[in-house]
Amino acid sequence: MTVDDFEANQIDTLLRSITFAEADALRRPCPTARNFLDSMLHDLCMQPLGEATERRSLLAFRRFAELFDHDPDGFREHIPAAITPVLEAAVSGWTEDNAGDRVRSILTVLGGPSSTEREHALTLYTRVIAARVRDGYVHPYLAATHLAWPDIHDWDNLAKPEIAAMRVGARVKYQWPQFRPNRGVVEQDLLSALEGITWPSLHPAPPPAELIEWADDEYTTALGRAVYAVAALESYILFELLHLPGAPIDVTELGGRPTAEIGEVLAQPELLATVTDVHIRDWLSAAGAALKETALSREELLHSRPAVERGVRMLHGYAFNPSGKAYLHPLPQDRVERLATTAVAHRTHLARLRTHVVDVSTS
């Protein structure tokens, strides 16, 4: 859906609560090229916000690049001067193979400086709307409906003006239809939130001191210890399997397989039923459970995203609400340390169980 289609739909939903004259007053003429540009930039934000796959952003960029090549002067006339160099560089020499890199470049530059892909997307999303308001292409109420659309969470960087403006937009979207006599005041609330939100300064562009904004040393050390502890647990289990007398498992087939998968193999009831020695059976069952539990926690760390939570940089893991929509939740240091502690506890328990099993080399 293009930005002008979105705005038209918002007006349609209001027709039972406003007059036709008021609806007409909401409309603002906007050049086709500008609507297309703003729609493309918003489409690039969808994947980092969890609202679309990469395919949507690639299709939007490809169509923009093709139309830019078709009528470059028509686009240049309506592209904000501050972002023209970025867009011209993105479409120059683009191919299907490098389109993904070009999309990420636009997000990084026009949505920066930001610490995460999501923050880049939220920032760019708001800057597009702020520019439309500033250039007279969208009414403040319709701008508020745009800004109210993304879900904003407590772990987002709420101190950033572009993200703070989204919460103002959500409030204005609700208030404007309800308070006809005070609409001017309500609109000014949004305009004040958008004041000063402009395109990033591209010149000069000093290189960042570091490409990665690290969490503090204690947190990153805890991460390393947690991952190492799970790897050490898996290594210990595979080594011990070589010496379990009569274990119905070919260890060479387990090496290199995912940790959780190894755990599933060791804990499967069909395999345990073939083991006559109760001590070996208990050890295999405990080993499988240990690998499955720690692998799940480790995968959450490995597939997480860095972000700032109450001023502290840390990883955030994905979770899903009842409707199936993904959201991020913080992974604080004590939770990371718990994984290392759990892996060590499992190894200690397994070593205790192992004392009841006669080593095949001594039998």
mmCIF file of C-alpha atoms in Angstrom:
data_model
loop_
_atom_site.group_PDB
_atom_site.id
_atom_site.type_symbol
_atom_site.label_atom_id
_atom_site.label_comp_id
_atom_site.label_asym_id
_atom_site.label_seq_id
_atom_site.Cartn_x
_atom_site.Cartn_y
_atom_site.Cartn_z
ATOM 1 C CA MET A 1 0.000 0.000 0.000
ATOM 2 C CA THR A 2 1.365 3.435 -0.949
ATOM 3 C CA VAL A 3 1.434 6.283 1.548
ATOM 4 C CA ASP A 4 -1.328 8.162 -0.286
ATOM 5 C CA ASP A 5 -3.508 5.019 -0.321
ATOM 6 C CA PHE A 6 -2.945 4.678 3.426
ATOM 7 C CA GLU A 7 -3.964 8.312 3.947
ATOM 8 C CA ALA A 8 -7.081 7.909 1.778
ATOM 9 C CA ASN A 9 -8.110 4.861 3.804
ATOM 10 C CA GLN A 10 -7.698 6.797 7.041
ATOM 11 C CA ILE A 11 -10.002 9.511 5.729
ATOM 12 C CA ASP A 12 -12.578 6.905 4.690
ATOM 13 C CA THR A 13 -12.663 5.476 8.212
ATOM 14 C CA LEU A 14 -13.479 8.942 9.594
ATOM 15 C CA LEU A 15 -16.460 9.701 7.379
ATOM 16 C CA ARG A 16 -18.990 8.708 10.042
ATOM 17 C CA SER A 17 -17.486 11.107 12.553
ATOM 18 C CA ILE A 18 -16.537 14.121 10.380
ATOM 19 C CA THR A 19 -18.222 16.093 7.611
ATOM 20 C CA PHE A 20 -17.338 15.793 3.942
ATOM 21 C CA ALA A 21 -15.932 19.320 4.113
ATOM 22 C CA GLU A 22 -13.658 18.279 6.964
ATOM 23 C CA ALA A 23 -12.619 15.207 5.011
ATOM 24 C CA ASP A 24 -11.732 17.360 2.008
ATOM 25 C CA ALA A 25 -9.702 19.652 4.266
ATOM 26 C CA LEU A 26 -7.547 16.686 5.257
ATOM 27 C CA ARG A 27 -6.394 16.047 1.709
ATOM 28 C CA ARG A 28 -3.142 17.541 0.422
ATOM 29 C CA PRO A 29 -1.953 17.352 -3.185
ATOM 30 C CA CYS A 30 1.380 15.575 -3.557
ATOM 31 C CA PRO A 31 3.429 14.874 -6.704
ATOM 32 C CA THR A 32 3.274 11.271 -7.908
ATOM 33 C CA ALA A 33 7.062 10.940 -7.787
ATOM 34 C CA ARG A 34 7.168 12.049 -4.146
ATOM 35 C CA ASN A 35 4.380 9.665 -3.134
ATOM 36 C CA PHE A 36 6.234 6.860 -4.857
ATOM 37 C CA LEU A 37 9.535 7.761 -3.178
ATOM 38 C CA ASP A 38 8.009 7.978 0.302
ATOM 39 C CA SER A 39 6.158 4.690 -0.225
ATOM 40 C CA MET A 40 9.403 2.997 -1.259
ATOM 41 C CA LEU A 41 11.228 4.272 1.831
ATOM 42 C CA HIS A 42 8.432 3.022 4.078
ATOM 43 C CA ASP A 43 8.514 -0.382 2.370
ATOM 44 C CA LEU A 44 12.233 -0.626 3.201
ATOM 45 C CA CYS A 45 11.295 -0.284 6.879
ATOM 46 C CA MET A 46 8.859 -3.199 6.937
ATOM 47 C CA GLN A 47 11.268 -6.142 7.302
ATOM 48 C CA PRO A 48 13.227 -4.734 10.299
ATOM 49 C CA LEU A 49 9.883 -3.958 11.960
ATOM 50 C CA GLY A 50 8.764 -7.552 11.505
ATOM 51 C CA GLU A 51 5.916 -6.640 9.159
ATOM 52 C CA ALA A 52 7.192 -8.169 5.907
ATOM 53 C CA THR A 53 9.881 -10.345 4.406
ATOM 54 C CA GLU A 54 12.950 -9.085 2.578
ATOM 55 C CA ARG A 55 11.108 -9.695 -0.693
ATOM 56 C CA ARG A 56 8.888 -6.643 -0.117
ATOM 57 C CA SER A 57 11.815 -4.272 0.316
ATOM 58 C CA LEU A 58 13.642 -5.742 -2.686
ATOM 59 C CA LEU A 59 10.577 -5.372 -4.921
ATOM 60 C CA ALA A 60 10.051 -1.782 -3.762
ATOM 61 C CA PHE A 61 13.691 -0.871 -4.369
ATOM 62 C CA ARG A 62 13.756 -2.587 -7.777
ATOM 63 C CA ARG A 63 10.681 -0.694 -8.969
ATOM 64 C CA PHE A 64 12.069 2.594 -7.668
ATOM 65 C CA ALA A 65 15.402 1.987 -9.428
ATOM 66 C CA GLU A 66 13.684 1.103 -12.695
ATOM 67 C CA LEU A 67 11.423 4.167 -12.609
ATOM 68 C CA PHE A 68 14.334 6.386 -11.598
ATOM 69 C CA ASP A 69 16.194 5.153 -14.666
ATOM 70 C CA HIS A 70 13.057 5.803 -16.763
ATOM 71 C CA ASP A 71 12.583 9.427 -15.603
ATOM 72 C CA PRO A 72 15.531 10.594 -13.490
ATOM 73 C CA ASP A 73 14.752 14.297 -13.892
ATOM 74 C CA GLY A 74 11.158 13.734 -12.808
ATOM 75 C CA PHE A 75 12.354 12.107 -9.610
ATOM 76 C CA ARG A 76 15.153 14.611 -8.931
ATOM 77 C CA GLU A 77 12.617 17.433 -9.056
ATOM 78 C CA HIS A 78 10.765 15.971 -6.077
ATOM 79 C CA ILE A 79 13.415 14.133 -4.054
ATOM 80 C CA PRO A 80 14.466 16.181 -0.989
ATOM 81 C CA ALA A 81 17.900 17.584 -1.795
ATOM 82 C CA ALA A 82 19.358 16.269 1.468
ATOM 83 C CA ILE A 83 18.848 12.633 0.456
ATOM 84 C CA THR A 84 19.375 12.822 -3.313
ATOM 85 C CA PRO A 85 23.049 11.707 -3.146
ATOM 86 C CA VAL A 86 22.121 8.625 -1.113
ATOM 87 C CA LEU A 87 19.366 7.529 -3.487
ATOM 88 C CA GLU A 88 21.366 8.241 -6.643
ATOM 89 C CA ALA A 89 24.271 6.192 -5.268
ATOM 90 C CA ALA A 90 21.879 3.352 -4.420
ATOM 91 C CA VAL A 91 20.359 3.086 -7.904
ATOM 92 C CA SER A 92 23.640 3.630 -9.762
ATOM 93 C CA GLY A 93 24.909 0.275 -10.992
ATOM 94 C CA TRP A 94 22.393 -1.750 -9.009
ATOM 95 C CA THR A 95 21.823 -5.402 -9.886
ATOM 96 C CA GLU A 96 19.660 -8.196 -8.530
ATOM 97 C CA ASP A 97 22.736 -9.467 -6.692
ATOM 98 C CA ASN A 98 23.546 -6.208 -4.906
ATOM 99 C CA ALA A 99 19.978 -4.936 -4.351
ATOM 100 C CA GLY A 100 19.938 -6.226 -0.757
ATOM 101 C CA ASP A 101 23.135 -4.314 0.038
ATOM 102 C CA ARG A 102 21.686 -1.166 -1.535
ATOM 103 C CA VAL A 103 18.524 -1.465 0.585
ATOM 104 C CA ARG A 104 20.568 -1.856 3.771
ATOM 105 C CA SER A 105 22.703 1.117 2.780
ATOM 106 C CA ILE A 106 19.647 3.367 2.424
ATOM 107 C CA LEU A 107 18.308 2.214 5.803
ATOM 108 C CA THR A 108 21.662 2.676 7.514
ATOM 109 C CA VAL A 109 22.338 6.161 6.158
ATOM 110 C CA LEU A 110 18.839 7.690 6.165
ATOM 111 C CA GLY A 111 17.850 5.965 9.425
ATOM 112 C CA GLY A 112 21.092 6.606 11.240
ATOM 113 C CA PRO A 113 22.766 6.989 13.523
ATOM 114 C CA SER A 114 21.023 4.069 15.226
ATOM 115 C CA SER A 115 22.121 1.007 17.180
ATOM 116 C CA THR A 116 19.853 -1.664 15.674
ATOM 117 C CA GLU A 117 18.100 -2.457 12.390
ATOM 118 C CA ARG A 118 14.769 -1.831 14.094
ATOM 119 C CA GLU A 119 15.887 1.587 15.317
ATOM 120 C CA HIS A 120 17.111 2.454 11.807
ATOM 121 C CA ALA A 121 13.679 1.523 10.442
ATOM 122 C CA LEU A 122 11.689 3.455 13.077
ATOM 123 C CA THR A 123 13.899 6.501 12.566
ATOM 124 C CA LEU A 124 13.590 6.470 8.773
ATOM 125 C CA TYR A 125 9.839 5.848 8.993
ATOM 126 C CA THR A 126 9.346 8.982 11.108
ATOM 127 C CA ARG A 127 11.701 11.119 9.029
ATOM 128 C CA VAL A 128 9.675 10.343 5.910
ATOM 129 C CA ILE A 129 6.493 11.552 7.614
ATOM 130 C CA ALA A 130 8.175 14.603 9.138
ATOM 131 C CA ALA A 131 9.380 15.591 5.656
ATOM 132 C CA ARG A 132 5.865 15.164 4.210
ATOM 133 C CA VAL A 133 4.467 17.431 6.932
ATOM 134 C CA ARG A 134 7.256 19.963 6.490
ATOM 135 C CA ASP A 135 6.739 20.088 2.718
ATOM 136 C CA GLY A 136 2.959 20.422 3.035
ATOM 137 C CA TYR A 137 2.079 17.026 1.560
ATOM 138 C CA VAL A 138 0.150 15.573 4.513
ATOM 139 C CA HIS A 139 -2.233 16.935 7.135
ATOM 140 C CA PRO A 140 -1.006 16.643 10.759
ATOM 141 C CA TYR A 141 -3.816 14.238 11.668
ATOM 142 C CA LEU A 142 -2.949 11.896 8.787
ATOM 143 C CA ALA A 143 0.712 12.188 9.751
ATOM 144 C CA ALA A 144 -0.309 11.053 13.234
ATOM 145 C CA THR A 145 -2.065 7.974 11.803
ATOM 146 C CA HIS A 146 1.153 7.067 9.987
ATOM 147 C CA LEU A 147 3.223 7.478 13.146
ATOM 148 C CA ALA A 148 0.741 5.533 15.276
ATOM 149 C CA TRP A 149 0.994 2.483 13.037
ATOM 150 C CA PRO A 150 4.254 0.839 14.259
ATOM 151 C CA ASP A 151 4.123 -0.795 17.682
ATOM 152 C CA ILE A 152 6.484 0.966 20.102
ATOM 153 C CA HIS A 153 7.810 -0.941 23.122
ATOM 154 C CA ASP A 154 9.440 0.113 26.373
ATOM 155 C CA TRP A 155 12.741 -1.348 25.182
ATOM 156 C CA ASP A 156 12.812 0.939 22.123
ATOM 157 C CA ASN A 157 15.017 4.030 22.368
ATOM 158 C CA LEU A 158 12.218 6.297 23.595
ATOM 159 C CA ALA A 159 14.609 9.192 24.167
ATOM 160 C CA LYS A 160 15.190 9.470 20.425
ATOM 161 C CA PRO A 161 12.961 12.241 18.970
ATOM 162 C CA GLU A 162 11.909 10.138 15.973
ATOM 163 C CA ILE A 163 10.649 7.329 18.222
ATOM 164 C CA ALA A 164 9.154 9.631 20.864
ATOM 165 C CA ALA A 165 7.144 11.297 18.064
ATOM 166 C CA MET A 166 5.469 7.970 17.318
ATOM 167 C CA ARG A 167 3.911 7.875 20.784
ATOM 168 C CA VAL A 168 2.726 11.449 20.323
ATOM 169 C CA GLY A 169 1.243 10.384 16.979
ATOM 170 C CA ALA A 170 -0.717 7.583 18.672
ATOM 171 C CA ARG A 171 -2.160 10.081 21.153
ATOM 172 C CA VAL A 172 -3.052 12.627 18.445
ATOM 173 C CA LYS A 173 -4.686 9.941 16.306
ATOM 174 C CA TYR A 174 -7.076 9.239 19.170
ATOM 175 C CA GLN A 175 -7.644 12.846 20.309
ATOM 176 C CA TRP A 176 -8.134 14.642 16.985
ATOM 177 C CA PRO A 177 -11.520 13.113 16.003
ATOM 178 C CA GLN A 178 -12.826 13.452 19.583
ATOM 179 C CA PHE A 179 -12.006 17.102 20.286
ATOM 180 C CA ARG A 180 -13.294 19.184 17.376
ATOM 181 C CA PRO A 181 -13.004 22.584 19.155
ATOM 182 C CA ASN A 182 -9.396 21.903 20.170
ATOM 183 C CA ARG A 183 -8.074 20.294 17.009
ATOM 184 C CA GLY A 184 -5.612 23.116 16.444
ATOM 185 C CA VAL A 185 -4.044 22.461 19.843
ATOM 186 C CA VAL A 186 -3.953 18.717 19.191
ATOM 187 C CA GLU A 187 -2.307 19.228 15.801
ATOM 188 C CA GLN A 188 0.274 21.552 17.345
ATOM 189 C CA ASP A 189 1.171 18.798 19.786
ATOM 190 C CA LEU A 190 2.262 16.645 16.840
ATOM 191 C CA LEU A 191 3.962 19.505 14.996
ATOM 192 C CA SER A 192 6.004 20.261 18.108
ATOM 193 C CA ALA A 193 7.081 16.616 18.328
ATOM 194 C CA LEU A 194 8.180 16.667 14.684
ATOM 195 C CA GLU A 195 9.965 20.003 14.928
ATOM 196 C CA GLY A 196 13.672 19.497 14.413
ATOM 197 C CA ILE A 197 13.293 16.014 12.898
ATOM 198 C CA THR A 198 15.090 16.318 9.573
ATOM 199 C CA TRP A 199 17.137 14.197 7.238
ATOM 200 C CA PRO A 200 20.572 13.278 8.602
ATOM 201 C CA SER A 201 23.532 15.440 7.735
ATOM 202 C CA LEU A 202 25.544 13.581 5.099
ATOM 203 C CA HIS A 203 28.535 15.935 4.903
ATOM 204 C CA PRO A 204 30.881 15.591 6.584
ATOM 205 C CA ALA A 205 30.383 11.957 7.521
ATOM 206 C CA PRO A 206 33.166 10.925 9.910
ATOM 207 C CA PRO A 207 33.663 7.172 10.119
ATOM 208 C CA PRO A 208 32.514 5.594 13.362
ATOM 209 C CA ALA A 209 35.207 4.678 15.837
ATOM 210 C CA GLU A 210 33.861 1.121 15.866
ATOM 211 C CA LEU A 211 31.421 -0.661 13.593
ATOM 212 C CA ILE A 212 29.883 -2.415 16.608
ATOM 213 C CA GLU A 213 28.553 -0.658 19.696
ATOM 214 C CA TRP A 214 29.549 -3.188 22.336
ATOM 215 C CA ALA A 215 27.809 -4.020 25.563
ATOM 216 C CA ASP A 216 30.021 -3.591 28.627
ATOM 217 C CA ASP A 217 32.903 -6.004 29.252
ATOM 218 C CA GLU A 218 31.129 -7.913 32.030
ATOM 219 C CA TYR A 219 28.154 -8.640 29.788
ATOM 220 C CA THR A 220 30.226 -9.732 26.780
ATOM 221 C CA THR A 221 32.392 -11.897 29.067
ATOM 222 C CA ALA A 222 29.246 -13.540 30.422
ATOM 223 C CA LEU A 223 28.111 -14.231 26.864
ATOM 224 C CA GLY A 224 31.413 -15.863 25.992
ATOM 225 C CA ARG A 225 31.366 -18.012 29.140
ATOM 226 C CA ALA A 226 27.793 -19.123 28.468
ATOM 227 C CA VAL A 227 28.509 -20.215 24.899
ATOM 228 C CA TYR A 228 31.776 -21.869 25.970
ATOM 229 C CA ALA A 229 30.068 -23.735 28.814
ATOM 230 C CA VAL A 230 27.514 -25.307 26.469
ATOM 231 C CA ALA A 231 30.256 -26.275 24.005
ATOM 232 C CA ALA A 232 32.260 -27.836 26.851
ATOM 233 C CA LEU A 233 29.201 -29.770 28.032
ATOM 234 C CA GLU A 234 28.588 -31.161 24.549
ATOM 235 C CA SER A 235 32.268 -32.069 24.153
ATOM 236 C CA TYR A 236 32.258 -33.869 27.508
ATOM 237 C CA ILE A 237 29.166 -35.889 26.589
ATOM 238 C CA LEU A 238 30.529 -36.951 23.200
ATOM 239 C CA PHE A 239 33.823 -37.984 24.785
ATOM 240 C CA GLU A 240 32.112 -40.042 27.484
ATOM 241 C CA LEU A 241 29.937 -41.784 24.895
ATOM 242 C CA LEU A 242 33.092 -43.342 23.481
ATOM 243 C CA HIS A 243 33.654 -45.148 26.794
ATOM 244 C CA LEU A 244 30.138 -46.226 27.744
ATOM 245 C CA PRO A 245 30.058 -50.036 27.589
ATOM 246 C CA GLY A 246 27.418 -51.281 25.168
ATOM 247 C CA ALA A 247 26.055 -47.827 24.317
ATOM 248 C CA PRO A 248 23.891 -48.297 21.174
ATOM 249 C CA ILE A 249 25.199 -45.122 19.534
ATOM 250 C CA ASP A 250 27.830 -44.458 16.892
ATOM 251 C CA VAL A 251 29.494 -41.294 18.198
ATOM 252 C CA THR A 252 31.010 -40.556 14.790
ATOM 253 C CA GLU A 253 27.479 -39.958 13.483
ATOM 254 C CA LEU A 254 26.785 -37.340 16.156
ATOM 255 C CA GLY A 255 29.826 -35.128 15.625
ATOM 256 C CA GLY A 256 28.966 -31.896 13.846
ATOM 257 C CA ARG A 257 25.217 -32.228 14.363
ATOM 258 C CA PRO A 258 23.278 -29.457 16.175
ATOM 259 C CA THR A 259 23.448 -29.675 19.946
ATOM 260 C CA ALA A 260 19.684 -30.016 20.384
ATOM 261 C CA GLU A 261 19.609 -32.757 17.751
ATOM 262 C CA ILE A 262 22.253 -34.751 19.630
ATOM 263 C CA GLY A 263 20.146 -34.342 22.759
ATOM 264 C CA GLU A 264 17.069 -35.648 20.941
ATOM 265 C CA VAL A 265 18.996 -38.733 19.809
ATOM 266 C CA LEU A 266 20.255 -39.534 23.317
ATOM 267 C CA ALA A 267 16.868 -39.041 24.967
ATOM 268 C CA GLN A 268 14.660 -40.878 22.491
ATOM 269 C CA PRO A 269 12.628 -43.560 24.294
ATOM 270 C CA GLU A 270 13.221 -46.146 21.570
ATOM 271 C CA LEU A 271 16.983 -45.950 22.095
ATOM 272 C CA LEU A 272 16.786 -45.959 25.892
ATOM 273 C CA ALA A 273 14.557 -49.037 25.784
ATOM 274 C CA THR A 274 17.405 -50.998 24.191
ATOM 275 C CA VAL A 275 19.777 -50.238 27.096
ATOM 276 C CA THR A 276 19.660 -52.923 29.772
ATOM 277 C CA ASP A 277 22.035 -51.277 32.248
ATOM 278 C CA VAL A 278 19.948 -48.863 34.322
ATOM 279 C CA HIS A 279 22.973 -46.662 35.127
ATOM 280 C CA ILE A 280 23.849 -46.211 31.464
ATOM 281 C CA ARG A 281 20.212 -45.564 30.658
ATOM 282 C CA ASP A 282 20.008 -42.883 33.350
ATOM 283 C CA TRP A 283 23.200 -41.238 32.087
ATOM 284 C CA LEU A 284 22.002 -41.171 28.464
ATOM 285 C CA SER A 285 18.628 -39.756 29.457
ATOM 286 C CA ALA A 286 20.231 -37.041 31.612
ATOM 287 C CA ALA A 287 22.762 -36.204 28.890
ATOM 288 C CA GLY A 288 20.005 -35.813 26.289
ATOM 289 C CA ALA A 289 17.938 -33.598 28.577
ATOM 290 C CA ALA A 290 20.994 -31.446 29.394
ATOM 291 C CA LEU A 291 21.819 -30.843 25.738
ATOM 292 C CA LYS A 292 18.245 -30.027 24.773
ATOM 293 C CA GLU A 293 17.830 -27.545 27.620
ATOM 294 C CA THR A 294 21.118 -25.703 27.181
ATOM 295 C CA ALA A 295 20.916 -25.715 23.373
ATOM 296 C CA LEU A 296 17.568 -23.916 23.506
ATOM 297 C CA SER A 297 18.951 -21.158 25.727
ATOM 298 C CA ARG A 298 22.141 -20.856 23.673
ATOM 299 C CA GLU A 299 20.178 -20.578 20.402
ATOM 300 C CA GLU A 300 18.179 -17.736 21.910
ATOM 301 C CA LEU A 301 21.455 -15.895 22.528
ATOM 302 C CA LEU A 302 22.872 -16.664 19.084
ATOM 303 C CA HIS A 303 19.717 -15.481 17.293
ATOM 304 C CA SER A 304 19.176 -12.385 19.414
ATOM 305 C CA ARG A 305 19.597 -8.695 18.536
ATOM 306 C CA PRO A 306 21.513 -5.967 20.404
ATOM 307 C CA ALA A 307 19.471 -3.061 21.749
ATOM 308 C CA VAL A 308 19.326 -0.669 24.699
ATOM 309 C CA GLU A 309 17.170 -1.535 27.733
ATOM 310 C CA ARG A 310 16.807 1.269 30.313
ATOM 311 C CA GLY A 311 20.090 2.761 29.208
ATOM 312 C CA VAL A 312 21.975 -0.560 29.240
ATOM 313 C CA ARG A 313 23.084 -2.201 26.002
ATOM 314 C CA MET A 314 22.316 -5.929 25.907
ATOM 315 C CA LEU A 315 20.987 -8.659 23.658
ATOM 316 C CA HIS A 316 17.253 -9.101 23.111
ATOM 317 C CA GLY A 317 15.660 -12.416 22.189
ATOM 318 C CA TYR A 318 12.640 -13.023 19.991
ATOM 319 C CA ALA A 319 9.329 -14.203 21.427
ATOM 320 C CA PHE A 320 5.834 -14.424 19.987
ATOM 321 C CA ASN A 321 2.536 -13.115 21.336
ATOM 322 C CA PRO A 322 -0.688 -15.191 21.122
ATOM 323 C CA SER A 323 -1.442 -13.774 17.660
ATOM 324 C CA GLY A 324 1.908 -15.034 16.380
ATOM 325 C CA LYS A 325 3.528 -11.603 16.041
ATOM 326 C CA ALA A 326 7.209 -11.476 16.974
ATOM 327 C CA TYR A 327 8.551 -9.090 19.589
ATOM 328 C CA LEU A 328 11.862 -8.682 21.403
ATOM 329 C CA HIS A 329 12.519 -9.141 25.115
ATOM 330 C CA PRO A 330 15.719 -8.287 27.027
ATOM 331 C CA LEU A 331 18.329 -10.899 27.959
ATOM 332 C CA PRO A 332 19.998 -9.345 31.037
ATOM 333 C CA GLN A 333 23.371 -10.434 32.365
ATOM 334 C CA ASP A 334 21.995 -12.591 35.168
ATOM 335 C CA ARG A 335 20.021 -14.613 32.637
ATOM 336 C CA VAL A 336 23.106 -15.071 30.450
ATOM 337 C CA GLU A 337 25.148 -16.157 33.479
ATOM 338 C CA ARG A 338 22.408 -18.631 34.391
ATOM 339 C CA LEU A 339 23.072 -20.551 31.163
ATOM 340 C CA ALA A 340 26.747 -21.057 32.072
ATOM 341 C CA THR A 341 25.756 -22.091 35.599
ATOM 342 C CA THR A 342 23.171 -24.539 34.234
ATOM 343 C CA ALA A 343 25.658 -26.110 31.811
ATOM 344 C CA VAL A 344 28.201 -26.586 34.609
ATOM 345 C CA ALA A 345 25.520 -28.060 36.895
ATOM 346 C CA HIS A 346 24.515 -30.538 34.190
ATOM 347 C CA ARG A 347 28.126 -31.604 33.715
ATOM 348 C CA THR A 348 28.569 -32.091 37.479
ATOM 349 C CA HIS A 349 25.405 -34.188 37.623
ATOM 350 C CA LEU A 350 26.480 -36.298 34.657
ATOM 351 C CA ALA A 351 29.920 -36.849 36.181
ATOM 352 C CA ARG A 352 28.209 -38.089 39.357
ATOM 353 C CA LEU A 353 26.026 -40.498 37.380
ATOM 354 C CA ARG A 354 29.069 -41.616 35.409
ATOM 355 C CA THR A 355 30.724 -42.964 38.565
ATOM 356 C CA HIS A 356 28.098 -45.713 38.618
ATOM 357 C CA VAL A 357 29.034 -46.910 35.129
ATOM 358 C CA VAL A 358 31.990 -49.227 34.561
ATOM 359 C CA ASP A 359 34.357 -47.730 31.951
ATOM 360 C CA VAL A 360 34.604 -49.893 28.856
ATOM 361 C CA SER A 361 38.393 -49.551 28.918
ATOM 362 C CA THR A 362 38.559 -51.106 32.403
ATOM 363 C CA SER A 363 35.889 -53.776 31.971
#
